[in-house]
Short mmCIF file of C-alpha atoms and ligand atoms in Angstrom, two decimals:
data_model
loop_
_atom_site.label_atom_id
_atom_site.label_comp_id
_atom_site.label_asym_id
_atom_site.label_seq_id
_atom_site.Cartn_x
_atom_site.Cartn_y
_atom_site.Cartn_z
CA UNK A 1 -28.76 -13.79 0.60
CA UNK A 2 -26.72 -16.23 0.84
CA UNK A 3 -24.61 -19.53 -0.64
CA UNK A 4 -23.54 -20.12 -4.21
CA UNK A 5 -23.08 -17.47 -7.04
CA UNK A 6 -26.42 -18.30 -9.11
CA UNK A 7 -27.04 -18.24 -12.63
CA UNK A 8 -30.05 -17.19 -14.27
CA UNK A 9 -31.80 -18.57 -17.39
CA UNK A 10 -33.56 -16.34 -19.32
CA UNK A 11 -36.23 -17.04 -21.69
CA UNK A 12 -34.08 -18.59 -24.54
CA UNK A 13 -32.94 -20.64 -22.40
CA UNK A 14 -29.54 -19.03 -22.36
CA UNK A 15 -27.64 -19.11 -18.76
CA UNK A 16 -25.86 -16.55 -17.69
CA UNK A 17 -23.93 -15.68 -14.79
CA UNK A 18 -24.60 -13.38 -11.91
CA UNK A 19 -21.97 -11.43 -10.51
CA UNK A 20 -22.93 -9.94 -7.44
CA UNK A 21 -21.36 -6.57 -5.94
CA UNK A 22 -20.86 -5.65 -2.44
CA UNK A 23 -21.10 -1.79 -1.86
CA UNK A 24 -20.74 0.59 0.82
CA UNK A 25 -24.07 2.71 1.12
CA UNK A 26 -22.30 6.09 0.67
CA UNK A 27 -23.62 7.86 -2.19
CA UNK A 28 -20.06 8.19 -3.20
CA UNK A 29 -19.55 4.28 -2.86
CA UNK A 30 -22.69 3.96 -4.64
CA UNK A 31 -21.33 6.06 -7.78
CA UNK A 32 -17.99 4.03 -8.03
CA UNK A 33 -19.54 1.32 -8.30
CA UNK A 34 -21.97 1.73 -10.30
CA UNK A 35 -18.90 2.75 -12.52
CA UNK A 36 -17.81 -0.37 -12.29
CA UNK A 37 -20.72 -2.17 -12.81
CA UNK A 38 -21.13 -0.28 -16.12
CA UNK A 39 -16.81 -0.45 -17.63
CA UNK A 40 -18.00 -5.01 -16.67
CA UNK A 41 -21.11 -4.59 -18.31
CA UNK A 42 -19.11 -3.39 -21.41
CA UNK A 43 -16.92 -5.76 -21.38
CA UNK A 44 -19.09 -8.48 -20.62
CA UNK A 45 -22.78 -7.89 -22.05
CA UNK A 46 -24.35 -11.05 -21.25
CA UNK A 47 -23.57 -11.07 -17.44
CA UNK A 48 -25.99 -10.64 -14.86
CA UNK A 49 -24.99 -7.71 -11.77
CA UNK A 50 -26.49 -7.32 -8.94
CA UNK A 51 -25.32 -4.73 -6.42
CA UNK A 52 -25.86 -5.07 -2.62
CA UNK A 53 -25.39 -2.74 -0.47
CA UNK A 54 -24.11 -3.00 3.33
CA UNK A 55 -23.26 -0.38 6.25
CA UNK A 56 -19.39 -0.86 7.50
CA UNK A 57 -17.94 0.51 10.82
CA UNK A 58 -16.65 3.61 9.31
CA UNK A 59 -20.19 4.38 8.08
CA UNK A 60 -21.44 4.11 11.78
CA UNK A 61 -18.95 5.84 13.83
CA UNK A 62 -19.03 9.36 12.42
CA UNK A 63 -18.22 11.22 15.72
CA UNK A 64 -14.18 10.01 16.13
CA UNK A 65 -11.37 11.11 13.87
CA UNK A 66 -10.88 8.52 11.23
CA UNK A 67 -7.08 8.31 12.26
CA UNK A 68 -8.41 7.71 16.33
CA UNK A 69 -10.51 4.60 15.77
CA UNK A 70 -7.52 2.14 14.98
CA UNK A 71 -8.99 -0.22 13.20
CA UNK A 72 -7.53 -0.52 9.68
CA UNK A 73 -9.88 -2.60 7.99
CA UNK A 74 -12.50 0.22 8.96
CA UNK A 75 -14.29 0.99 5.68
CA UNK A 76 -13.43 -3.11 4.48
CA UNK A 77 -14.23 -5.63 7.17
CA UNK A 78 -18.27 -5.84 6.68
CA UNK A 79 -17.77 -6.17 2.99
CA UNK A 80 -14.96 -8.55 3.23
CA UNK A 81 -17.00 -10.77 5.29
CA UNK A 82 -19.72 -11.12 2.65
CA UNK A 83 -17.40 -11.92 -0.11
CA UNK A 84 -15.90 -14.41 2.40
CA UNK A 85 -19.24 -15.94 3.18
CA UNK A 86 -19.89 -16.19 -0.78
CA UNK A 87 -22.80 -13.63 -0.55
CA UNK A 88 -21.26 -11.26 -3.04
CA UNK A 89 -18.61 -12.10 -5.63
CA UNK A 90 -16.43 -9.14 -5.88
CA UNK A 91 -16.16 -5.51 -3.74
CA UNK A 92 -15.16 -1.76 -5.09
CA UNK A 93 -13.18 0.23 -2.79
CA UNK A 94 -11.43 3.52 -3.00
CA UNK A 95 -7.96 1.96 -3.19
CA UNK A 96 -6.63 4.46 -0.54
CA UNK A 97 -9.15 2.56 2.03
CA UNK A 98 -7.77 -0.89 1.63
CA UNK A 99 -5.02 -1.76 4.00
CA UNK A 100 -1.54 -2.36 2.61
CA UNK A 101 -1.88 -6.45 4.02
CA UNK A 102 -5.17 -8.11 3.02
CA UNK A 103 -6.77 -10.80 5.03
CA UNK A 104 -5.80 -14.36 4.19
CA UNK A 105 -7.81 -15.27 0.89
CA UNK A 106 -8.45 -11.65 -0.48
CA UNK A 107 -6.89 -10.08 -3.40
CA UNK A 108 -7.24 -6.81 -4.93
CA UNK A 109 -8.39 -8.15 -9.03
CA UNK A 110 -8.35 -5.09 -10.54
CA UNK A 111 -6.70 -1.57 -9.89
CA UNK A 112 -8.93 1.39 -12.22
CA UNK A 113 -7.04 4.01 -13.93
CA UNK A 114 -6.35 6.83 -11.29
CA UNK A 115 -8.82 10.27 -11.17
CA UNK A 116 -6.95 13.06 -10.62
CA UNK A 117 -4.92 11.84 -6.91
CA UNK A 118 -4.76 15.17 -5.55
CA UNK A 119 -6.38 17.27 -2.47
CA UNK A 120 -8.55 20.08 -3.29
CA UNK A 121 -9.51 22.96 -1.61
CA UNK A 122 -13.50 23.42 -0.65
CA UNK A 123 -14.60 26.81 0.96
CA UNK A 124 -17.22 27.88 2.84
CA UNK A 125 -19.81 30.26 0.48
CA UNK A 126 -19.04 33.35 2.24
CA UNK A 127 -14.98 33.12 1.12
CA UNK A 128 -15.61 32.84 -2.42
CA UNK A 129 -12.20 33.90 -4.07
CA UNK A 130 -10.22 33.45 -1.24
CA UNK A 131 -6.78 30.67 -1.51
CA UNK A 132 -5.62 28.83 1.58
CA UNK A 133 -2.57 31.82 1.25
CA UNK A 134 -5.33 34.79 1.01
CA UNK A 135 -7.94 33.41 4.07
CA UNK A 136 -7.42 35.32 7.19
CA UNK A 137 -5.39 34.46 9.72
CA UNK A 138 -6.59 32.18 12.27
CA UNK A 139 -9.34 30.49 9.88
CA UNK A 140 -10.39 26.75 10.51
CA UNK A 141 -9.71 24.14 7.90
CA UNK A 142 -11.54 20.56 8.31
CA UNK A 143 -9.46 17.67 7.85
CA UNK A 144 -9.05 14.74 9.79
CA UNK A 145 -6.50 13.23 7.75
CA UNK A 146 -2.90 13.80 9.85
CA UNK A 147 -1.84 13.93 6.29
CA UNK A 148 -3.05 16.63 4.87
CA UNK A 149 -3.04 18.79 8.27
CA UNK A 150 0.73 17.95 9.04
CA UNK A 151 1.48 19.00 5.54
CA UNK A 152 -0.54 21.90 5.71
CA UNK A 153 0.04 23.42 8.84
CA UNK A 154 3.88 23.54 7.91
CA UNK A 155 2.94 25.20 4.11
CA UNK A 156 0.11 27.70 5.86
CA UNK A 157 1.15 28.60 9.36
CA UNK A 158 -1.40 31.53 10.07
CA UNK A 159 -4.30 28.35 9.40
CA UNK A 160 -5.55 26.17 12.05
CA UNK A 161 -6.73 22.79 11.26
CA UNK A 162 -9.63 20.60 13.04
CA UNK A 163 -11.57 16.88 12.48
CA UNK A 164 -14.23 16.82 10.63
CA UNK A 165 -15.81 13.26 10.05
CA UNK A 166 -18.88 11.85 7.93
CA UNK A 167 -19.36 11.23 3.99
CA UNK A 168 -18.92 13.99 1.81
CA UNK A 169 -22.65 14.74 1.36
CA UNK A 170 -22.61 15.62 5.54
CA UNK A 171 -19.42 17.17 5.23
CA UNK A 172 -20.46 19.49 2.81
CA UNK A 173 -23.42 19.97 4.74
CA UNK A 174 -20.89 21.29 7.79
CA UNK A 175 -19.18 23.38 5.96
CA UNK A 176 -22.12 25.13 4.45
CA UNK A 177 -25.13 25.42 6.93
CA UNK A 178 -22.29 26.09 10.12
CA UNK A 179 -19.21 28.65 10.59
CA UNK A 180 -17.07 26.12 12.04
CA UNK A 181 -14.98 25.93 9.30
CA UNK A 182 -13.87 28.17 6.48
CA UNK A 183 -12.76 25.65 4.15
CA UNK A 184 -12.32 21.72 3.95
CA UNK A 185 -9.82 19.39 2.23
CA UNK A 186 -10.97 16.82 0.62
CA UNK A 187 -9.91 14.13 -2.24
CA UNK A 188 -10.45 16.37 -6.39
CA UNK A 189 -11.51 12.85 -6.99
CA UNK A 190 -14.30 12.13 -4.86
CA UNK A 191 -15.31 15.18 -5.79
CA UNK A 192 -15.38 14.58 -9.11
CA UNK A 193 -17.40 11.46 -8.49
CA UNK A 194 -19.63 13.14 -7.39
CA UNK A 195 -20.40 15.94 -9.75
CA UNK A 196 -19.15 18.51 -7.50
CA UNK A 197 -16.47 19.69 -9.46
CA UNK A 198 -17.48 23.23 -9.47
CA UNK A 199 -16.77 23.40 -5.29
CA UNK A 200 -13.40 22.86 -6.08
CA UNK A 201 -11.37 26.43 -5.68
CA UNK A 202 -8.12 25.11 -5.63
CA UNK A 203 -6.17 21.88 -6.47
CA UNK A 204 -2.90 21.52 -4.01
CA UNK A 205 0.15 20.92 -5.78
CA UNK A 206 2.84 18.24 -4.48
CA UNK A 207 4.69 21.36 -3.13
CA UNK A 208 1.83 21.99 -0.89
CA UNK A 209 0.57 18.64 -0.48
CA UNK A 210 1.58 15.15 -1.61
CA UNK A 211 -1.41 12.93 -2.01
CA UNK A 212 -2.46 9.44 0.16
CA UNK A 213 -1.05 5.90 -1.14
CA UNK A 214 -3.74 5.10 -4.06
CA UNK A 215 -5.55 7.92 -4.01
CA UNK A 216 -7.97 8.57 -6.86
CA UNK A 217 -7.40 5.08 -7.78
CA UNK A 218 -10.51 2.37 -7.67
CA UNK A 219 -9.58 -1.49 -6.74
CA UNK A 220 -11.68 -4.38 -6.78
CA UNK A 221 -11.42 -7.12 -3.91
CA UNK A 222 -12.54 -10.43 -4.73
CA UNK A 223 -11.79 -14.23 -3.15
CA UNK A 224 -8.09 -15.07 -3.91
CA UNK A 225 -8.67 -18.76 -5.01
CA UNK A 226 -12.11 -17.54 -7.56
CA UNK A 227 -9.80 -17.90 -10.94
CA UNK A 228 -12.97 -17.01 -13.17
CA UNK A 229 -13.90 -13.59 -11.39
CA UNK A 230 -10.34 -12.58 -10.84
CA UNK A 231 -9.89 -13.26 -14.78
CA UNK A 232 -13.06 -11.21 -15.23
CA UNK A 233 -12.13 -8.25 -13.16
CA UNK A 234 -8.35 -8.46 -14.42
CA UNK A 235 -9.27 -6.74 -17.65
CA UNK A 236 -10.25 -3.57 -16.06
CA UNK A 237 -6.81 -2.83 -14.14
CA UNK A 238 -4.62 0.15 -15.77
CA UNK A 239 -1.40 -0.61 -15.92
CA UNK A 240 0.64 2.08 -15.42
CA UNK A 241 -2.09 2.48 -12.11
CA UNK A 242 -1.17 -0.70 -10.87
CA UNK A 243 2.48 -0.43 -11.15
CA UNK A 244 2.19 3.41 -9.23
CA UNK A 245 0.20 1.86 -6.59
CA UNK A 246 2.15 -1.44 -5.80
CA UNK A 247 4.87 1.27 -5.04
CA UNK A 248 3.14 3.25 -3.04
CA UNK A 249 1.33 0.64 -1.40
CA UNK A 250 4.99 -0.97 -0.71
CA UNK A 251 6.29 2.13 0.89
CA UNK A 252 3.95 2.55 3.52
CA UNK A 253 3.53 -1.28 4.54
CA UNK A 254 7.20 -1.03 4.32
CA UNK A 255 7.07 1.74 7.25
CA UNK A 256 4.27 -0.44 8.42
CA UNK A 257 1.55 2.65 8.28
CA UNK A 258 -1.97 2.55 7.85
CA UNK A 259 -4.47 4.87 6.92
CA UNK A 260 -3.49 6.72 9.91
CA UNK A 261 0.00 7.73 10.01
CA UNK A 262 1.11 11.21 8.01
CA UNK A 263 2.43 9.58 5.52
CA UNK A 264 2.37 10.68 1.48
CA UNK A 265 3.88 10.46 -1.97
CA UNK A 266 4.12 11.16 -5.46
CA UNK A 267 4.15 9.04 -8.23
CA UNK A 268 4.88 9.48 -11.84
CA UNK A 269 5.84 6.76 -14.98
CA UNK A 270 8.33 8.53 -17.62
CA UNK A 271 9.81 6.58 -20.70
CA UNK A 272 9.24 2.71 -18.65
CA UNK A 273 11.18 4.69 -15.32
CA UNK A 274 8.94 4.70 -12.81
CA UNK A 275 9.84 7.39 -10.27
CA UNK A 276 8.40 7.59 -6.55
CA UNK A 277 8.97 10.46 -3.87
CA UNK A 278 7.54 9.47 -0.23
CA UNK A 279 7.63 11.77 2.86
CA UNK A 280 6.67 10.90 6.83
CA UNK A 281 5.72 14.02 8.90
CA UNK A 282 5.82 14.95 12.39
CA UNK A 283 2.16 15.48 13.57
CA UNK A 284 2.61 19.43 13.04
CA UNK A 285 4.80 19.17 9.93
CA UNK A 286 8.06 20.24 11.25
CA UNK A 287 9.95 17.08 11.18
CA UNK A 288 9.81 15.74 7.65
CA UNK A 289 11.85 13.33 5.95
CA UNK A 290 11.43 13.23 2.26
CA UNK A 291 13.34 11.26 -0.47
CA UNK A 292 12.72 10.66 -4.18
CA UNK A 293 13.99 6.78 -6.29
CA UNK A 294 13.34 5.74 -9.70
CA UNK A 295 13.23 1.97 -10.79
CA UNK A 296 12.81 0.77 -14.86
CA UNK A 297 9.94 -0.84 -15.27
CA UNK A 298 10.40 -2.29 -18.47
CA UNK A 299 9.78 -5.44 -18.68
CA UNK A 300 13.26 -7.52 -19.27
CA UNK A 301 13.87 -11.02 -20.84
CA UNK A 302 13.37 -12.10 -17.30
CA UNK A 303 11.48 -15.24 -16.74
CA UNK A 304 7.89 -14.47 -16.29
CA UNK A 305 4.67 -14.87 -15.09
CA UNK A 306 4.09 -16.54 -12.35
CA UNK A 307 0.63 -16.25 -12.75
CA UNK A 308 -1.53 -15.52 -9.48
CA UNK A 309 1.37 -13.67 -7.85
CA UNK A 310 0.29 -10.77 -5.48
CA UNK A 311 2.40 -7.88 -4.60
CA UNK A 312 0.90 -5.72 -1.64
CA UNK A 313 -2.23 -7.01 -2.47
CA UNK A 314 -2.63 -6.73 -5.65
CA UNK A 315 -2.95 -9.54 -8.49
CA UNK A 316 -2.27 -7.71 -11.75
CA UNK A 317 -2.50 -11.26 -14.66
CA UNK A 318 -2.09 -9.23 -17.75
CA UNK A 319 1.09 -6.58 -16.04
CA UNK A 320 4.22 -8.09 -16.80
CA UNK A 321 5.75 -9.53 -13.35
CA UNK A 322 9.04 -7.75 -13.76
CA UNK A 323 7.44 -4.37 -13.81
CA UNK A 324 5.47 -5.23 -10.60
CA UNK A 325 8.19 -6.67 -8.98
CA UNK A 326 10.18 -3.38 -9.86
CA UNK A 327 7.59 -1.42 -8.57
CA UNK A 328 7.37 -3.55 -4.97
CA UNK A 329 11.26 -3.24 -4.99
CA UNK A 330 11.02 0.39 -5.40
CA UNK A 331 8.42 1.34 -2.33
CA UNK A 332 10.74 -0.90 -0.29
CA UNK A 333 13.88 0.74 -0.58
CA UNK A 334 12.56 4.16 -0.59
CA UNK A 335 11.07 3.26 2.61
CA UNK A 336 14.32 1.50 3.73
CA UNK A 337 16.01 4.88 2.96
CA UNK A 338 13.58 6.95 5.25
CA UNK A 339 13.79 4.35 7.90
CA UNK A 340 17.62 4.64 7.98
CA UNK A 341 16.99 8.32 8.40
CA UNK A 342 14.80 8.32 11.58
CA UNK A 343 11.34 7.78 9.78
CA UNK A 344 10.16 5.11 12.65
CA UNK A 345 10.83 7.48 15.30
CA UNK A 346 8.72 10.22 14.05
CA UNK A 347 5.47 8.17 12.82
CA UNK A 348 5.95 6.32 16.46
CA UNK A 349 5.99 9.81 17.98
CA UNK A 350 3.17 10.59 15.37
CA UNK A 351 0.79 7.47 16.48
CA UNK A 352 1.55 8.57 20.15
CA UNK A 353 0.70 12.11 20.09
CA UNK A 354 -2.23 11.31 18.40
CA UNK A 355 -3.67 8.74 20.54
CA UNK A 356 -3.21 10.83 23.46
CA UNK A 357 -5.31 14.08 21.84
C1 DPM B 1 -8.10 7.75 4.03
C2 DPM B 1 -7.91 9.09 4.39
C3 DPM B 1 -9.10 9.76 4.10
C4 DPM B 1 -10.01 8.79 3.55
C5 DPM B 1 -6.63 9.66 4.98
C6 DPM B 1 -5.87 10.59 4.03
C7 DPM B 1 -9.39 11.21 4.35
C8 DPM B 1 -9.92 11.43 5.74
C9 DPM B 1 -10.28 12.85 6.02
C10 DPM B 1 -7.14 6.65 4.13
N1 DPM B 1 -9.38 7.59 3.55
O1 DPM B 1 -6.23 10.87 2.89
O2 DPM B 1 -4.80 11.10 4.48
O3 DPM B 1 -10.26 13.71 5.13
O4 DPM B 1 -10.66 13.12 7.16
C11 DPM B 1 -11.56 8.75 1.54
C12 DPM B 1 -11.96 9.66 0.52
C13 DPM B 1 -11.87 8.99 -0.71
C14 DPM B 1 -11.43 7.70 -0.43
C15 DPM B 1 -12.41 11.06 0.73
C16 DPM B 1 -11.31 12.09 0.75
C17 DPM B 1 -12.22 9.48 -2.11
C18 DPM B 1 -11.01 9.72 -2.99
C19 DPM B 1 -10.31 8.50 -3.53
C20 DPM B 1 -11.43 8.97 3.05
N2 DPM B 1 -11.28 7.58 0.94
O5 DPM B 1 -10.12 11.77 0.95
O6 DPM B 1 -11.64 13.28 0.55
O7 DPM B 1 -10.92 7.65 -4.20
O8 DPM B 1 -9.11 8.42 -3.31
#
């Protein structure tokens, strides 16, 4: 497929247009958006979707650590490509998979309102009942997110933490037909996608485990310069989403880290103050820095609207500027803050040690 969007005509007469929508072929992918598909076809009953689905790099390579390949655009390139060569119009993503910088003439069009953003605890059958505090010591926990191990390993010492790669459906599979591992960590809201729900046996709290810039959050990429999709698509962002993740987003580009650095935060909007806490760890969690800023994000009598205008990505038409730009402002100078602390030396030391392993 290839060339112009096309429009159908059907037997009125009437023309309609066809959007069409570039998936990964993960069931997972699948279910968001189809999600999508259906909050457009609400909004928009007489449009056409089409959904095509394509394999990306991260779909092939299942036997390497996510955080080992090095390519950012891992999950993004294949599908970025098509929208580039006009063969689909727009592209969902897990927001958390889109690197802070986009490629010249991408924009994210529409940021979802966030799933629960938090890690969750899956165990293996056989430890029904048991907590990451209550499983013996020495018991393996899957994760190849530096993340969630460097965090971990600091919280829950007697643990010991090893990659585990693939889609959910095959990590599931690993933790249930082997005894590799007696529990995984994984994302409450891919879960939830899912309809796996009932796996979960424990949601980590920010004490235990701050959560991955834009997790739980859905984006859709589409060309920069297409005005009529990115008006389309604009109707589905959440606002108080958006202006979370252009702050988090900000951070890390700010410490110039990718979806492979231990990196995490917590957000949270309180009477218009948006407030954002961001942490770096050392590979095994023992060097940590960790600070908390708040910005108002009301918007002000400012001059506005400057209408296209992206921040980390991310063209929000209907948020008010001043809020985004608060929010931008915010991830910046909370990373400025860890970077005047040390925070380059220990994700440099972080990248290192984990190239080398
Ligand atoms: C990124 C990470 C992981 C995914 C790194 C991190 C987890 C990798 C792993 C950037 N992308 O979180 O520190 O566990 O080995 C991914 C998932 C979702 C989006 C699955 C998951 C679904 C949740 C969402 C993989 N990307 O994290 O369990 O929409 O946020």
């Amino acid at each position: 497929m290839s060339g112009e969007a096309q429009n159908v005509q059907d037997v009125n007469g009437t023309v309609s247009r066809v959007i069409r929508m570039g998936t990964r072929k993960s069931q997972l992918a699948r279910i968001q958006t189809d999600y999508v598909a259906e909050k457009l076809k609400n909004l928009y009953p007489d449009v056409n979707l089409g959904i095509v689905p394509m394999s990306t790099i991260g779909d092939k390579i299942l036997d390497t650590a996510l955080s080992k390949i090095g390519e950012k655009s891992l999950f993004t390139k294949e599908l970025e490509n098509a929208l580039e060569r006009n063969e689909v119009d727009l592209v969902v993503h897990s927001l958390k998979d889109l690197p802070t910088t986009l490629p010249d003439g991408f924009t994210i069009g529409a940021v979802l309102q966030r799933e629960s953003p938090y890690d969750a605890v899956v165990l293996h059958p056989k430890n029904s009942g048991l907590t990451l505090d209550s499983l013996p010591d020495g018991s393996v926990i899957g994760t190849s997110s530096l993340r969630r191990a460097a965090q971990l390993k600091k919280r829950f010492s007697h643990l010991e933490f090893k990659d585990i790669r693939g889609n959910l459906n095959t990590r599931l599979k690993k933790l249930d037909e082997k005894e590799d591992y007696s529990a995984i960590i994984l994302a409450a809201a891919g879960l939830k996608r899912m309809g796996w729900e009932t796996r979960i046996s424990q949601v980590l709290n920010p004490e235990d485990c701050m959560y991955a810039v834009g997790q739980g959050a859905l984006a859709v990429e589409v060309r920069a310069r297409d005005s009529d999709i990115l008006e389309m698509v604009s109707n589905l962002h959440h606002p108080e989403t958006v202006l979370r993740c252009i702050a988090e987003r900000a951070f890390l580009r700010r410490l110039e880290g990718g979806c492979s650095v231990p990196v995490a935060v917590h957000t949270e909007v309180k009477d218009s103050v948006l407030s954002l806490t961001g942490a770096v760890y050392s590979l095994d969690g023992t060097d940590c820095l960790k600070d908390t800023m708040e910005a108002s994000i009301t918007p002000g009598n400012q001059a506005e609207e400057s209408a296209d205008f992206q921040h980390v990505g991310v063209t929000a038409l209907n948020v008010p500027q001043f809020s985004q730009v608060a929010a931008e402002k915010l991830g910046v100078a909370l990373a400025d803050l860890l970077l005047s602390q040390g925070a380059m030396e220990i994700l440099t030391t972080a990248r290192k040690l984990n190239d080398a392993r």
